[in-house]
Amino acid sequence: MADMEDADVTAIRRFNRLYTQTIGALDGQFLGTEATLPEARLLFEIATREPVTATVLQDALDMDAGYLSRLVARFEKRGWIARVRRDDDARARGGCDLCGDLSRGHAGTTRGAQAYA
């Protein structure tokens, strides 16, 4: 692609500022609702892809995983969505099983340490 002239860059920037203002992209409330633009986009993706995983949402929106997680938690707190674990999510069960094993192991180690006290 050929180098852009300064006038073209200026025109594109002017358009971007106008468009951003017109659609309210930087407003605290999008379209007069209590949602911001990123929240509205995420909510739309959840509604149109339900059920959906966080990974799919992150890829679809090119959104930082931490930011996505905070928005999802906010949605859940507001009652907009309900998170559920998939039955086939082995990581969740495996993690819980491991956590239980670690807890029992730690308790045993603690009891063993008391014998030396």
CSV table of C-alpha atoms in Angstrom, one decimal, residues 2-106:
chain,number,residue,atom,x,y,z
A,2,ALA,CA,1.3,3.4,-0.9
A,3,ASP,CA,2.4,5.9,1.8
A,4,MET,CA,-0.5,8.1,2.9
A,5,GLU,CA,-0.3,11.8,2.5
A,6,ASP,CA,-0.5,13.9,5.6
A,7,ALA,CA,-3.9,15.3,4.4
A,8,ASP,CA,-5.2,11.7,4.2
A,9,VAL,CA,-4.0,10.9,7.7
A,10,THR,CA,-5.6,14.1,9.0
A,11,ALA,CA,-8.9,13.3,7.3
A,12,ILE,CA,-9.0,9.8,8.7
A,13,ARG,CA,-8.2,11.0,12.2
A,14,ARG,CA,-11.0,13.6,11.9
A,15,PHE,CA,-13.4,10.9,10.8
A,16,ASN,CA,-12.4,8.6,13.6
A,17,ARG,CA,-13.0,11.4,16.2
A,18,LEU,CA,-16.4,12.2,14.7
A,19,TYR,CA,-17.4,8.6,14.5
A,20,THR,CA,-16.3,7.8,18.0
A,21,GLN,CA,-18.3,10.8,19.3
A,22,THR,CA,-21.3,9.9,17.1
A,23,ILE,CA,-21.6,6.3,18.4
A,24,GLY,CA,-20.7,7.3,21.9
A,25,ALA,CA,-17.8,4.9,22.1
A,26,LEU,CA,-16.2,6.8,25.0
A,27,ASP,CA,-19.4,7.5,26.9
A,28,GLY,CA,-19.9,6.0,30.3
A,29,GLN,CA,-23.3,4.7,29.2
A,30,PHE,CA,-23.8,3.2,25.8
A,31,LEU,CA,-27.1,4.1,24.0
A,32,GLY,CA,-28.6,5.4,27.3
A,33,THR,CA,-28.2,2.1,29.1
A,34,GLU,CA,-26.1,1.3,32.2
A,35,ALA,CA,-23.6,-0.6,30.0
A,36,THR,CA,-20.4,0.8,28.5
A,37,LEU,CA,-19.6,0.0,24.9
A,38,PRO,CA,-17.2,-2.9,25.8
A,39,GLU,CA,-19.9,-4.3,28.1
A,40,ALA,CA,-22.5,-4.0,25.4
A,41,ARG,CA,-20.3,-5.8,22.9
A,42,LEU,CA,-19.6,-8.6,25.4
A,43,LEU,CA,-23.2,-9.0,26.3
A,44,PHE,CA,-24.2,-9.2,22.6
A,45,GLU,CA,-21.6,-11.9,22.0
A,46,ILE,CA,-22.8,-13.9,25.0
A,47,ALA,CA,-26.4,-13.6,23.9
A,48,THR,CA,-25.7,-14.6,20.3
A,49,ARG,CA,-23.3,-17.5,21.1
A,50,GLU,CA,-24.9,-19.0,24.2
A,51,PRO,CA,-23.6,-21.2,25.6
A,52,VAL,CA,-20.1,-19.8,25.2
A,53,THR,CA,-16.7,-20.1,26.9
A,54,ALA,CA,-14.5,-17.3,28.0
A,55,THR,CA,-11.8,-18.3,25.5
A,56,VAL,CA,-14.3,-18.0,22.6
A,57,LEU,CA,-15.4,-14.6,23.8
A,58,GLN,CA,-11.8,-13.5,24.2
A,59,ASP,CA,-11.0,-14.5,20.7
A,60,ALA,CA,-14.1,-13.0,19.2
A,61,LEU,CA,-13.6,-9.6,20.8
A,62,ASP,CA,-9.8,-9.7,20.9
A,63,MET,CA,-10.1,-8.7,24.6
A,64,ASP,CA,-7.6,-9.1,27.4
A,65,ALA,CA,-8.4,-12.2,29.5
A,66,GLY,CA,-8.2,-10.2,32.8
A,67,TYR,CA,-10.5,-7.5,31.5
A,68,LEU,CA,-12.9,-10.1,30.2
A,69,SER,CA,-12.9,-11.9,33.5
A,70,ARG,CA,-13.7,-8.6,35.4
A,71,LEU,CA,-16.6,-7.8,33.0
A,72,VAL,CA,-18.0,-11.3,33.3
A,73,ALA,CA,-17.8,-11.1,37.1
A,74,ARG,CA,-19.6,-7.7,37.0
A,75,PHE,CA,-22.3,-9.1,34.7
A,76,GLU,CA,-22.9,-11.9,37.2
A,77,LYS,CA,-23.1,-9.5,40.1
A,78,ARG,CA,-25.6,-7.4,38.2
A,79,GLY,CA,-27.7,-10.5,37.5
A,80,TRP,CA,-27.2,-10.2,33.7
A,81,ILE,CA,-25.7,-13.6,33.3
A,82,ALA,CA,-25.2,-16.8,35.2
A,83,ARG,CA,-22.0,-18.8,34.9
A,84,VAL,CA,-22.1,-22.5,34.9
A,85,ARG,CA,-19.5,-25.2,34.7
A,86,ARG,CA,-19.7,-27.5,31.8
A,87,ASP,CA,-20.1,-31.2,32.8
A,88,ASP,CA,-17.2,-32.1,30.5
A,89,ASP,CA,-14.8,-29.6,32.0
A,90,ALA,CA,-12.2,-32.0,33.4
A,91,ARG,CA,-10.0,-29.2,34.5
A,92,ALA,CA,-12.5,-28.0,37.1
A,93,ARG,CA,-12.9,-31.5,38.6
A,94,GLY,CA,-9.3,-32.2,38.4
A,95,GLY,CA,-8.3,-29.0,40.1
A,96,CYS,CA,-10.8,-29.6,42.9
A,97,ASP,CA,-9.5,-33.1,43.3
A,98,LEU,CA,-5.9,-31.9,43.5
A,99,CYS,CA,-6.8,-29.1,45.9
A,100,GLY,CA,-8.5,-31.7,48.2
A,101,ASP,CA,-5.4,-33.9,48.0
A,102,LEU,CA,-3.1,-30.9,48.8
A,103,SER,CA,-5.3,-29.9,51.7
A,104,ARG,CA,-5.3,-33.4,53.1
A,105,GLY,CA,-1.6,-33.7,52.6
A,106,HIS,CA,-1.0,-30.4,54.3
